[in-house]
XYZ file of C-alpha atoms in Angstrom:
730
model
C -14.432 -22.205 -39.564
C -13.693 -24.307 -42.681
C -10.391 -22.473 -43.344
C -9.288 -23.001 -39.733
C -9.951 -26.742 -40.009
C -7.973 -27.022 -43.255
C -5.030 -25.054 -41.824
C -4.951 -27.199 -38.694
C -5.083 -30.382 -40.742
C -2.173 -29.272 -42.922
C -0.155 -28.363 -39.853
C -0.783 -31.754 -38.332
C 0.279 -33.441 -41.577
C 3.534 -31.506 -41.596
C 4.108 -32.314 -37.928
C 3.422 -36.036 -38.381
C 5.781 -36.118 -41.362
C 8.516 -34.544 -39.303
C 7.986 -36.890 -36.347
C 8.098 -39.998 -38.545
C 11.009 -38.819 -40.729
C 13.042 -36.421 -38.591
C 16.122 -36.812 -40.860
C 14.309 -35.271 -43.828
C 15.056 -31.601 -44.465
C 12.052 -29.280 -44.842
C 14.002 -26.031 -45.389
C 11.917 -24.779 -48.308
C 11.029 -21.173 -47.371
C 13.637 -18.578 -48.200
C 14.394 -15.329 -46.359
C 15.588 -12.146 -47.985
C 19.228 -13.046 -47.408
C 18.721 -16.379 -49.216
C 18.999 -18.412 -45.997
C 16.313 -21.085 -45.849
C 13.965 -21.200 -42.856
C 13.671 -24.642 -41.317
C 10.252 -26.193 -41.957
C 10.381 -28.076 -38.659
C 10.579 -24.849 -36.675
C 7.861 -23.208 -38.783
C 5.425 -26.045 -38.079
C 6.299 -26.052 -34.360
C 5.596 -22.334 -34.055
C 2.275 -22.585 -35.894
C 1.168 -25.466 -33.685
C 2.045 -23.361 -30.652
C -0.010 -20.475 -32.032
C -3.019 -22.679 -32.753
C -2.969 -23.976 -29.176
C -3.226 -20.527 -27.615
C -6.390 -19.957 -25.643
C -6.577 -16.287 -26.402
C -4.667 -13.835 -28.535
C -6.530 -10.677 -27.541
C -4.275 -8.233 -29.321
C -3.953 -10.339 -32.467
C -0.289 -9.965 -31.702
C 0.665 -13.053 -33.698
C -1.500 -12.249 -36.730
C 1.571 -11.968 -38.962
C 2.514 -15.579 -38.240
C 1.529 -16.852 -41.682
C 3.221 -19.079 -44.215
C 4.927 -16.191 -46.023
C 7.415 -13.629 -44.683
C 8.762 -15.819 -41.901
C 11.579 -13.376 -41.304
C 9.024 -10.783 -40.111
C 7.167 -12.935 -37.594
C 6.570 -11.127 -34.285
C 9.100 -12.092 -31.631
C 10.920 -14.677 -33.776
C 14.620 -14.490 -34.623
C 16.224 -16.898 -37.090
C 19.857 -17.843 -37.453
C 21.628 -16.420 -40.491
C 23.616 -19.629 -40.778
C 21.046 -22.417 -40.771
C 17.593 -20.769 -40.694
C 16.722 -22.287 -37.321
C 14.828 -20.314 -34.634
C 17.284 -19.038 -32.035
C 15.168 -16.499 -30.129
C 11.483 -16.354 -29.212
C 10.419 -13.197 -27.370
C 6.639 -12.880 -26.822
C 6.685 -10.715 -23.728
C 3.573 -8.679 -22.885
C 1.324 -9.852 -25.737
C -1.731 -10.877 -23.621
C -1.314 -14.528 -24.566
C -2.914 -17.259 -22.476
C -3.392 -20.996 -22.263
C -0.910 -23.793 -21.663
C 2.410 -24.092 -23.442
C 2.211 -26.556 -26.332
C 4.962 -29.185 -26.367
C 5.743 -28.232 -29.968
C 7.986 -25.465 -28.617
C 10.323 -28.184 -27.417
C 11.133 -28.990 -31.075
C 12.967 -25.663 -31.377
C 16.226 -27.388 -30.504
C 18.411 -24.461 -31.586
C 16.545 -22.048 -29.310
C 18.920 -19.984 -27.166
C 16.529 -17.363 -25.760
C 12.942 -18.017 -24.641
C 10.988 -15.058 -23.213
C 7.266 -15.522 -22.499
C 7.002 -13.047 -19.619
C 4.061 -10.756 -18.765
C 1.354 -12.947 -20.268
C -1.344 -15.206 -18.813
C 0.127 -18.654 -19.476
C -0.982 -21.319 -17.008
C -0.401 -24.945 -16.179
C 2.949 -26.456 -15.325
C 6.276 -25.552 -16.871
C 6.566 -28.149 -19.681
C 8.798 -31.075 -18.729
C 10.078 -31.222 -22.282
C 11.861 -27.880 -21.814
C 14.750 -30.039 -20.648
C 15.238 -31.031 -24.296
C 16.127 -27.453 -25.284
C 19.824 -28.060 -24.680
C 20.851 -24.847 -26.461
C 18.904 -22.604 -24.071
C 20.929 -19.854 -22.408
C 18.186 -17.449 -21.335
C 14.698 -18.425 -20.163
C 12.168 -15.909 -18.788
C 8.670 -17.118 -17.875
C 8.012 -14.419 -15.273
C 4.674 -12.710 -14.608
C 2.412 -15.576 -15.662
C 0.283 -18.129 -13.817
C 2.467 -21.219 -14.046
C 1.926 -23.640 -11.173
C 3.255 -26.966 -9.994
C 6.801 -27.821 -9.004
C 10.158 -26.947 -10.464
C 10.551 -29.490 -13.339
C 13.486 -31.789 -12.706
C 14.119 -32.079 -16.445
C 15.580 -28.563 -16.436
C 18.715 -29.893 -14.768
C 19.749 -30.934 -18.286
C 20.096 -27.296 -19.398
C 23.804 -27.124 -18.690
C 24.380 -23.990 -20.769
C 21.812 -21.863 -18.931
C 22.977 -18.352 -18.030
C 19.749 -16.694 -16.830
C 16.655 -18.325 -15.295
C 13.616 -16.190 -14.414
C 10.430 -17.893 -13.183
C 9.368 -15.081 -10.857
C 5.796 -13.878 -10.238
C 4.082 -17.197 -10.841
C 2.351 -19.780 -8.647
C 5.101 -22.388 -8.469
C 5.423 -24.369 -5.258
C 7.290 -27.245 -3.663
C 10.900 -27.281 -2.545
C 13.810 -25.867 -4.479
C 15.681 -28.844 -5.979
C 19.068 -29.664 -4.480
C 20.637 -29.743 -7.935
C 19.765 -26.107 -8.718
C 23.308 -25.097 -7.819
C 24.887 -27.560 -10.244
C 24.763 -25.244 -13.266
C 28.262 -24.210 -14.216
C 27.414 -21.062 -16.184
C 24.289 -19.753 -14.425
C 24.655 -16.069 -13.504
C 21.070 -15.057 -12.671
C 18.310 -16.883 -10.788
C 15.010 -15.133 -10.100
C 12.345 -17.267 -8.438
C 10.721 -14.479 -6.442
C 6.987 -14.139 -5.811
C 6.111 -17.827 -5.845
C 5.224 -20.323 -3.109
C 8.455 -22.286 -2.701
C 9.093 -23.651 0.780
C 11.772 -25.543 2.635
C 15.392 -24.494 2.972
C 17.644 -22.798 0.466
C 19.805 -25.528 -1.108
C 23.423 -25.224 0.005
C 24.512 -25.882 -3.572
C 23.277 -22.380 -4.441
C 25.721 -20.897 -1.960
C 28.647 -22.516 -3.794
C 27.562 -21.750 -7.365
C 30.644 -19.748 -8.344
C 29.172 -18.218 -11.516
C 26.104 -16.839 -9.702
C 25.892 -13.049 -9.533
C 22.142 -12.321 -9.190
C 19.902 -14.273 -6.796
C 16.290 -13.353 -6.023
C 14.237 -15.765 -3.910
C 12.039 -13.081 -2.347
C 8.378 -13.446 -1.396
C 8.300 -17.193 -0.888
C 8.016 -19.396 2.211
C 11.659 -20.392 2.549
C 12.904 -21.098 6.029
C 16.020 -22.079 7.904
C 19.336 -20.295 8.150
C 20.488 -17.479 5.877
C 23.688 -19.397 5.248
C 27.044 -18.157 3.975
C 27.440 -17.384 0.289
C 30.777 -18.242 -1.294
C 30.605 -16.324 -4.557
C 31.021 -12.722 -5.653
C 27.330 -11.855 -5.636
C 26.206 -8.548 -7.074
C 22.501 -8.756 -6.115
C 20.920 -10.755 -3.284
C 17.215 -10.458 -2.452
C 15.696 -12.840 0.100
C 12.948 -10.472 1.262
C 9.674 -11.770 2.741
C 10.550 -15.314 3.667
C 10.893 -17.078 7.017
C 14.652 -17.090 7.274
C 16.334 -16.872 10.669
C 19.827 -16.823 12.243
C 22.197 -13.873 12.507
C 23.643 -11.722 9.745
C 26.774 -12.992 7.960
C 29.498 -10.644 6.691
C 29.317 -11.656 2.989
C 33.117 -11.514 2.914
C 33.423 -13.096 -0.539
C 31.315 -10.278 -2.006
C 33.147 -7.345 -0.407
C 34.013 -5.785 -3.760
C 30.985 -6.915 -5.767
C 27.751 -6.765 -3.740
C 25.581 -3.813 -4.800
C 22.098 -4.689 -3.456
C 21.376 -6.626 -0.251
C 17.714 -7.047 0.726
C 16.887 -9.321 3.651
C 13.743 -7.489 4.794
C 10.742 -9.156 6.404
C 12.345 -12.272 7.819
C 13.198 -13.378 11.373
C 16.852 -12.357 11.504
C 18.133 -11.876 15.057
C 21.176 -10.403 16.762
C 22.804 -7.087 15.962
C 23.904 -5.339 12.791
C 27.541 -6.441 12.345
C 29.993 -3.633 11.634
C 31.624 -5.814 8.952
C 28.737 -4.914 6.612
C 30.412 -1.541 6.119
C 33.251 -3.427 4.385
C 30.912 -3.891 1.408
C 32.369 -0.912 -0.442
C 30.194 -1.256 -3.544
C 26.906 -1.505 -1.620
C 24.242 0.944 -2.822
C 21.112 -0.499 -1.158
C 20.800 -2.238 2.221
C 17.365 -3.258 3.502
C 17.152 -5.103 6.825
C 13.697 -3.868 7.818
C 10.980 -5.965 9.477
C 13.273 -8.331 11.340
C 14.149 -8.908 15.015
C 17.478 -7.078 15.086
C 18.455 -5.696 18.482
C 21.131 -3.745 20.357
C 22.772 -0.485 19.389
C 24.501 0.539 16.180
C 28.270 0.242 16.396
C 30.152 3.503 15.662
C 32.334 1.424 13.337
C 29.346 0.778 11.060
C 30.141 3.549 8.586
C 29.299 2.878 4.958
C 31.020 4.146 1.849
C 29.749 7.113 -0.112
C 28.223 4.676 -2.643
C 25.320 3.839 -0.316
C 22.044 5.201 -1.725
C 19.380 3.611 0.528
C 19.613 2.360 4.119
C 16.497 0.825 5.709
C 16.707 -0.553 9.246
C 13.071 0.138 10.127
C 10.724 -2.119 12.104
C 13.322 -3.758 14.313
C 14.229 -3.517 18.012
C 17.391 -1.458 17.631
C 18.186 0.827 20.547
C 20.719 3.336 21.812
C 21.435 6.644 20.120
C 21.300 7.283 16.421
C 24.754 6.971 14.836
C 26.437 10.354 14.447
C 28.025 9.210 11.209
C 26.425 6.797 8.770
C 28.409 7.443 5.608
C 31.995 8.590 5.246
C 32.650 11.285 4.335
C 29.221 12.790 5.113
C 29.602 15.764 2.807
C 30.211 13.448 -0.168
C 27.424 11.069 0.767
C 25.083 9.966 -1.986
C 22.536 8.669 0.528
C 18.971 9.345 -0.660
C 16.917 7.278 1.807
C 17.517 6.909 5.540
C 14.814 4.902 7.335
C 15.357 4.002 10.983
C 11.714 4.275 11.987
C 9.869 1.884 14.311
C 12.769 1.086 16.595
C 13.766 2.113 20.126
C 16.360 4.769 19.400
C 16.712 7.518 22.008
C 18.602 10.768 22.418
C 18.727 13.687 20.025
C 18.778 13.742 16.235
C 22.464 14.101 15.261
C 23.379 17.327 13.480
C 25.541 15.252 11.118
C 22.390 14.034 9.363
C 21.953 17.554 7.986
C 25.331 17.210 6.199
C 24.003 14.515 3.866
C 22.970 17.103 1.318
C 21.484 14.705 -1.252
C 19.085 13.069 1.229
C 15.527 12.855 -0.150
C 13.718 10.850 2.562
C 14.378 11.066 6.315
C 12.209 8.604 8.272
C 12.825 8.446 12.030
C 9.276 7.987 13.328
C 8.131 5.722 16.188
C 11.247 5.985 18.322
C 12.069 7.739 21.616
C 13.958 10.694 20.215
C 14.145 13.826 22.350
C 15.389 17.363 21.982
C 14.566 19.760 19.175
C 14.400 19.324 15.416
C 17.860 20.351 14.112
C 17.855 23.981 13.024
C 20.021 23.121 10.017
C 17.465 20.708 8.585
C 16.746 23.287 5.901
C 20.177 22.525 4.437
C 18.691 19.321 3.030
C 17.300 21.022 -0.051
C 16.542 17.741 -1.849
C 14.317 16.374 0.920
C 10.915 15.171 -0.237
C 9.749 13.337 2.899
C 10.352 14.141 6.572
C 8.729 11.793 9.087
C 9.689 12.471 12.700
C 6.295 11.496 14.112
C 5.663 9.511 17.304
C 8.710 10.675 19.234
C 9.316 12.967 22.222
C 10.607 15.965 20.286
C 10.069 19.413 21.784
C 10.571 23.037 20.822
C 9.143 24.745 17.756
C 9.049 23.786 14.106
C 12.286 25.396 12.870
C 11.715 28.184 10.394
C 14.719 26.952 8.434
C 12.620 23.972 7.322
C 11.344 26.097 4.435
C 14.753 25.471 2.870
C 13.428 22.006 2.015
C 11.493 23.576 -0.815
C 10.921 20.243 -2.616
C 9.138 18.775 0.390
C 6.093 16.597 -0.388
C 5.316 15.207 3.072
C 5.938 16.760 6.498
C 4.931 14.466 9.364
C 5.651 15.781 12.855
C 2.590 14.443 14.657
C 2.560 12.894 18.151
C 5.400 14.862 19.700
C 5.656 17.690 22.238
C 6.134 20.515 19.750
C 4.878 23.965 20.674
C 4.804 27.471 19.238
C 2.709 28.623 16.294
C 2.405 27.683 12.637
C 4.764 30.095 10.945
C 3.341 32.078 7.985
C 6.571 31.392 6.072
C 5.558 27.730 5.637
C 3.732 28.853 2.502
C 7.114 28.501 0.768
C 6.494 24.732 0.807
C 4.232 25.016 -2.223
C 4.837 21.382 -3.304
C 3.641 19.969 0.014
C 0.969 17.254 -0.287
C 0.825 15.945 3.290
C 0.980 18.105 6.417
C 0.457 16.364 9.747
C 1.352 18.212 12.953
C -1.458 16.692 15.025
C -1.157 15.665 18.676
C 1.248 18.397 19.732
C 0.888 21.617 21.708
C 0.828 24.056 18.812
C -1.225 27.196 19.356
C -2.349 30.286 17.480
C -4.383 30.562 14.300
C -4.034 28.986 10.872
C -2.021 31.591 8.910
C -3.749 33.033 5.864
C -0.496 32.564 3.971
C -1.020 28.779 3.963
C -3.294 29.468 1.009
C -0.047 29.299 -0.976
C 0.267 25.563 -0.296
C -2.043 24.715 -3.185
C -0.804 21.126 -3.503
C -2.046 20.017 -0.082
C -4.075 16.794 -0.119
C -3.881 15.546 3.488
C -4.014 18.100 6.326
C -4.169 16.967 9.924
C -3.889 19.640 12.635
C -6.017 17.872 15.247
C -5.345 17.669 19.010
C -3.503 20.951 19.426
C -4.368 24.334 20.945
C -5.217 26.089 17.690
C -7.852 28.785 17.886
C -9.633 31.455 15.876
C -12.083 30.961 13.042
C -11.781 28.736 9.994
C -10.324 31.200 7.521
C -10.413 31.142 3.740
C -6.878 29.788 3.388
C -8.360 26.285 3.423
C -10.426 27.042 0.318
C -7.213 27.405 -1.706
C -6.411 23.705 -1.396
C -8.320 22.338 -4.415
C -6.865 18.814 -4.151
C -7.845 18.297 -0.504
C -8.707 14.679 0.320
C -8.509 14.603 4.119
C -9.029 17.445 6.606
C -8.940 17.068 10.383
C -9.005 20.080 12.692
C -10.547 18.082 15.551
C -9.976 18.736 19.249
C -8.772 22.309 19.048
C -10.344 25.613 20.128
C -11.747 26.883 16.842
C -14.727 29.205 17.166
C -17.145 31.031 14.899
C -19.765 29.747 12.532
C -19.405 26.679 10.353
C -18.472 28.011 6.881
C -20.430 26.930 3.794
C -17.303 26.119 1.815
C -16.332 23.260 4.110
C -18.294 20.817 1.904
C -17.113 22.191 -1.446
C -13.951 20.173 -2.084
C -14.263 17.902 -5.112
C -11.865 15.150 -3.983
C -12.430 15.180 -0.218
C -13.024 11.863 1.595
C -13.007 12.919 5.228
C -13.865 16.102 7.118
C -13.356 16.015 10.899
C -14.082 19.222 12.819
C -15.174 17.539 16.053
C -14.290 18.735 19.518
C -14.225 22.484 18.838
C -16.567 25.398 19.629
C -18.027 25.943 16.178
C -21.511 27.425 16.250
C -24.379 28.394 13.986
C -26.370 26.223 11.600
C -25.253 23.516 9.208
C -26.135 25.399 6.063
C -28.290 23.581 3.511
C -25.759 24.360 0.799
C -24.794 22.478 -2.338
C -23.430 19.109 -1.168
C -22.769 17.827 -4.678
C -19.166 19.009 -5.000
C -17.423 15.967 -3.548
C -17.385 13.086 -6.007
C -16.554 10.670 -3.165
C -19.390 11.842 -0.897
C -21.810 11.316 -3.778
C -20.459 7.986 -5.005
C -22.939 5.128 -5.379
C -20.316 2.401 -5.093
C -21.187 0.294 -2.075
C -18.196 -0.753 0.026
C -17.338 -4.460 -0.159
C -15.437 -4.624 3.119
C -16.600 -6.765 5.994
C -18.576 -5.003 8.776
C -15.547 -5.083 11.103
C -13.234 -3.712 8.407
C -15.778 -1.030 7.576
C -16.019 -0.010 11.204
C -12.263 0.244 11.689
C -11.778 2.150 8.445
C -14.394 4.688 9.422
C -12.511 5.699 12.565
C -8.889 5.993 11.610
C -6.683 7.569 9.048
C -3.515 5.934 7.833
C -1.047 7.188 5.290
C 1.310 4.580 3.894
C 4.375 6.201 2.419
C 5.889 4.397 -0.543
C 9.488 5.404 -1.180
C 11.292 3.400 -3.870
C 14.869 3.805 -4.993
C 14.828 4.389 -8.737
C 18.553 4.805 -9.344
C 21.589 6.413 -7.737
C 20.126 9.890 -7.965
C 16.358 9.605 -7.559
C 13.622 8.235 -5.299
C 10.006 7.704 -6.250
C 7.556 8.909 -3.602
C 3.875 8.000 -3.392
C 1.323 7.357 -0.681
C -1.875 5.454 -0.018
C -4.580 7.171 2.013
C -6.613 4.675 4.005
C -9.639 6.268 5.617
C -13.373 6.005 5.737
C -15.583 8.376 3.794
C -17.230 10.538 6.376
C -18.073 13.753 8.184
C -17.594 14.346 11.917
C -18.997 17.585 13.350
C -19.602 16.207 16.827
C -18.956 17.973 20.118
C -19.483 21.535 18.887
C -22.219 24.143 19.501
C -24.175 23.723 16.260
C -27.881 24.664 16.190
C -30.783 24.404 13.794
C -32.055 21.541 11.680
C -30.101 18.817 9.934
C -30.158 19.749 6.219
C -31.720 17.154 3.935
C -28.857 17.556 1.480
C -26.453 16.168 4.067
C -28.566 13.011 4.351
C -28.598 12.643 0.575
C -24.869 11.943 0.288
C -24.814 8.406 -1.082
C -21.087 7.836 -0.589
C -20.859 8.571 3.143
C -19.725 5.649 5.282
C -20.053 7.413 8.619
C -21.717 10.569 9.906
C -21.315 11.916 13.443
C -23.319 14.976 14.525
C -23.536 14.056 18.206
C -23.125 16.430 21.151
C -24.579 19.529 19.537
C -27.893 21.402 19.860
C -29.506 20.264 16.612
C -33.306 20.458 16.490
C -36.198 19.283 14.384
C -36.845 15.880 12.902
C -34.397 13.416 11.406
C -34.537 13.925 7.610
C -36.552 11.261 5.841
C -34.207 10.659 2.885
C -31.846 8.364 4.799
C -32.568 5.467 2.459
C -30.326 7.079 -0.173
C -27.243 6.571 2.027
C -26.582 2.996 0.921
C -22.916 3.090 2.010
C -23.666 4.319 5.535
C -22.070 2.142 8.217
C -22.123 4.380 11.284
C -24.602 7.104 12.271
C -24.417 9.050 15.535
C -27.000 11.755 16.256
C -26.953 11.325 20.029
C -27.099 14.116 22.600
C -28.990 16.672 20.547
C -32.493 18.164 20.715
C -34.007 16.114 17.880
C -37.715 15.328 18.017
C -40.396 13.472 16.120
C -40.507 9.823 14.989
C -37.625 7.669 13.858
C -37.727 7.277 10.059
C -38.677 3.726 9.112
C -36.260 3.670 6.188
C -33.235 3.559 8.519
C -33.808 -0.181 8.799
C -33.269 -0.542 5.043
C -29.616 0.486 5.345
C -27.997 -2.929 5.057
C -24.452 -1.725 5.701
C -25.316 0.063 8.937
C -23.170 -1.333 11.756
C -23.475 1.332 14.434
C -26.507 3.483 15.229
C -26.830 5.917 18.111
C -29.929 8.136 18.426
C -29.860 8.246 22.208
C -30.575 11.236 24.454
C -32.835 13.274 22.222
C -36.570 14.041 22.308
C -37.617 11.388 19.774
C -41.126 9.988 20.132
C -43.440 7.319 18.773
C -43.222 3.569 18.489
C -40.264 1.575 17.171
C -41.704 -1.746 15.879
C -39.652 -4.903 16.299
C -40.028 -5.791 12.616
C -37.641 -2.980 11.746
C -34.854 -5.002 13.417
C -33.592 -2.153 15.549
C -32.696 -4.742 18.155
C -29.373 -4.914 16.246
C -28.425 -1.657 17.984
C -28.914 -2.114 21.744
C -28.993 1.173 23.589
C -29.368 3.199 20.411
C -32.605 4.808 21.695
C -31.789 5.339 25.377
C -32.686 8.695 26.907
C -35.732 9.381 24.699
C -38.581 9.423 27.268
C -41.404 9.565 24.709
C -40.016 6.767 22.539
C -41.394 3.262 22.947
C -39.332 0.362 21.594
C -41.099 -2.938 20.850
C -38.800 -5.656 22.169
C -41.076 -8.664 21.661
C -44.151 -9.491 19.646
C -46.352 -8.536 22.596
C -46.491 -4.892 21.602
C -44.747 -1.828 22.965
C -44.018 -2.047 26.680
C -42.024 0.293 28.823
C -38.704 -1.014 29.995
C -35.289 0.350 30.773
C -33.213 0.798 27.661
C -29.536 -0.205 27.584
C -27.315 2.736 28.363
C -24.345 1.863 26.158
C -25.175 2.079 22.445
C -23.189 -0.262 20.256
C -21.897 -2.458 23.084
C -22.680 -5.639 21.192
C -20.159 -4.616 18.552
C -17.332 -4.041 21.002
C -17.507 -7.631 22.261
C -16.012 -6.596 25.563
C -12.881 -5.108 24.005
C -12.450 -1.566 25.265
C -8.912 -1.106 23.971
C -9.197 -1.534 20.211
C -10.823 0.623 17.543
C -14.117 -1.243 17.867
C -14.778 0.221 21.301
C -16.505 3.285 19.964
C -19.118 4.254 22.474
C -17.588 4.946 25.875
C -19.617 7.148 28.170
C -19.180 8.726 31.567
C -21.960 8.770 34.119
C -23.148 12.228 35.083
C -25.618 13.395 37.696
C -29.116 14.405 36.733
C -29.294 17.944 35.413
C -32.708 19.576 35.136
C -32.151 21.392 31.868
C -31.526 19.108 28.930
C -29.036 21.453 27.276
C -26.958 21.347 30.450
C -26.952 17.553 30.261
C -25.604 17.725 26.732
C -22.852 20.146 27.663
C -21.864 18.138 30.734
C -21.953 14.815 28.946
C -20.009 15.865 25.866
C -17.199 17.401 27.870
C -16.806 14.541 30.345
C -17.122 11.405 28.276
C -14.132 9.551 26.927
C -14.309 10.243 23.196
C -13.056 7.286 21.216
C -15.266 7.893 18.213
C -12.672 10.006 16.459
C -10.307 9.608 13.558
C -7.229 7.924 14.978
C -4.060 8.548 12.974
C -1.570 5.753 12.567
C 1.125 7.972 11.151
């Protein structure tokens, strides 16, 4: 502590001496090449270091009085010993910028990116008249754009992206005569884009993405190379960018409010490699004259209102096309998939989902040997899955769900041994799961639900060690429930509902799944928890890396749960199943399960939804159910449960949860247990009258009285509208 005080005092003495006698030379430290290091700059740097709030990595520990030429991130001039470059990127530094940095008047490059600096951008930066390159990106700077920076006439690159800056962009920002790059993305700037920027002749790179800018796109009058205005509130129609015909390489206008059509003049941009117009309000058909050059690598027109047929030619010539990504999903395109798409031999991602496409999947699709992602889901495609698709041997995701496909799953699909996601749900596919699919050892997400598949659950599934999501719901599978179904280490969701599986739920080892046994309590709101427990969503992330490669990844959004409802299961509920601490939902309804509800429910701290309705369960309701604080939906109706349910256990949160249990008495008031008619719609209070969204879980049909209880179960579970299922958003 004493040494720190002495050092600080000496620094202050040096600094005061310099401020009072700025004409005095303090160049007294010599570098190896006999060039003196300026004492003024040394003192300024040490004052900056002393002001830092945190230097976690001790990254500036070599900033001492000796060896100035070896200081981290500092470059001195060979001519006069003054600091010309300061590069402290990614050193975990934090705090506010000390004004002493503004004394480095010969500084040409200032890079403080990827740290935790906060506060406003120092006003005195305008005094650094020698600055050519300034990069303060990836910090926590706030406040407005300092007007003093208009004095930096020699600036070539300005990067203030990924901060918390706000206010309007200053009108004078286009007055720099040498500025080539401006990156102000990922801030909170609002207002309109200054017109002066559109006339800044030297400007080549402009990124204003992820702000709150509004108004017209405008017309740019310089030879831009890179323009990114993604995620703002810009409107108007698309310009032609005629002054950048030979220069523009990247054009990203995604997630705005751009209207009108896609002008054919955009194909005049011969150097264009990436065009992203997704998430706008573009309409009409695609002109046949919109044919891009072979330089185009990524084309994204998704999430618009484009209609008509898909263009038969996108790039000319098709056989020389370097196109890697074609995304026209979430539009209103109709007609068949053009055969010409299969000529783009370097294509790695073909995304045409959520349109109105008809006809069959092109037989020649297997010619696209570089394909990693095929998403043709949510269309009106018919026919069979072409066998030639195995030619796409690098395929990672095959999404054909929600179409009218028929036929069987071909055994030859085992050639797709890199496949991670297979979704052919909501079609008319029949037959059994081929044993050869055991060869697809990379599978992580498998969704075959809502088809006409039959047979037993064979051992091919056990060969998928990385399985995270499995849904075979609403098919015609028969046979006993296999023990291995719970033995996947990474699995989050198992949905076998709506089949004809029989036998007992074996009291096997339930400790395999790390997710099922997790103790981490979900922090989502009750509504978010409820929605997550009933749907599965896969978000594909496809990013263009360079001219030859895409990066593919995905996020799996689903609840952690098990759904064995609407089968023919018998026997008792195993206690091990009720000991899974990570489960968020459990549905065993519409079976023939007997015995008492296991008493170890209190271990299921993450449980949000429990449905044991329409079984043959008996005995009392365990008191510890009321201790499950995350429980949002409970349905124990239509069993043979008995005893008294005291009001103090707060079961009134679940109206109708106990209906159809004649020997069960629910205490509604403090006057004791009195007989009264129980509500017939469990969970209604959580639907809030909305029977169209994912919250409307419990929808029942009325059936006539049937004397045998098992007949009631069978009748009820085949006639009710089943909304408590995993709904895919693929």
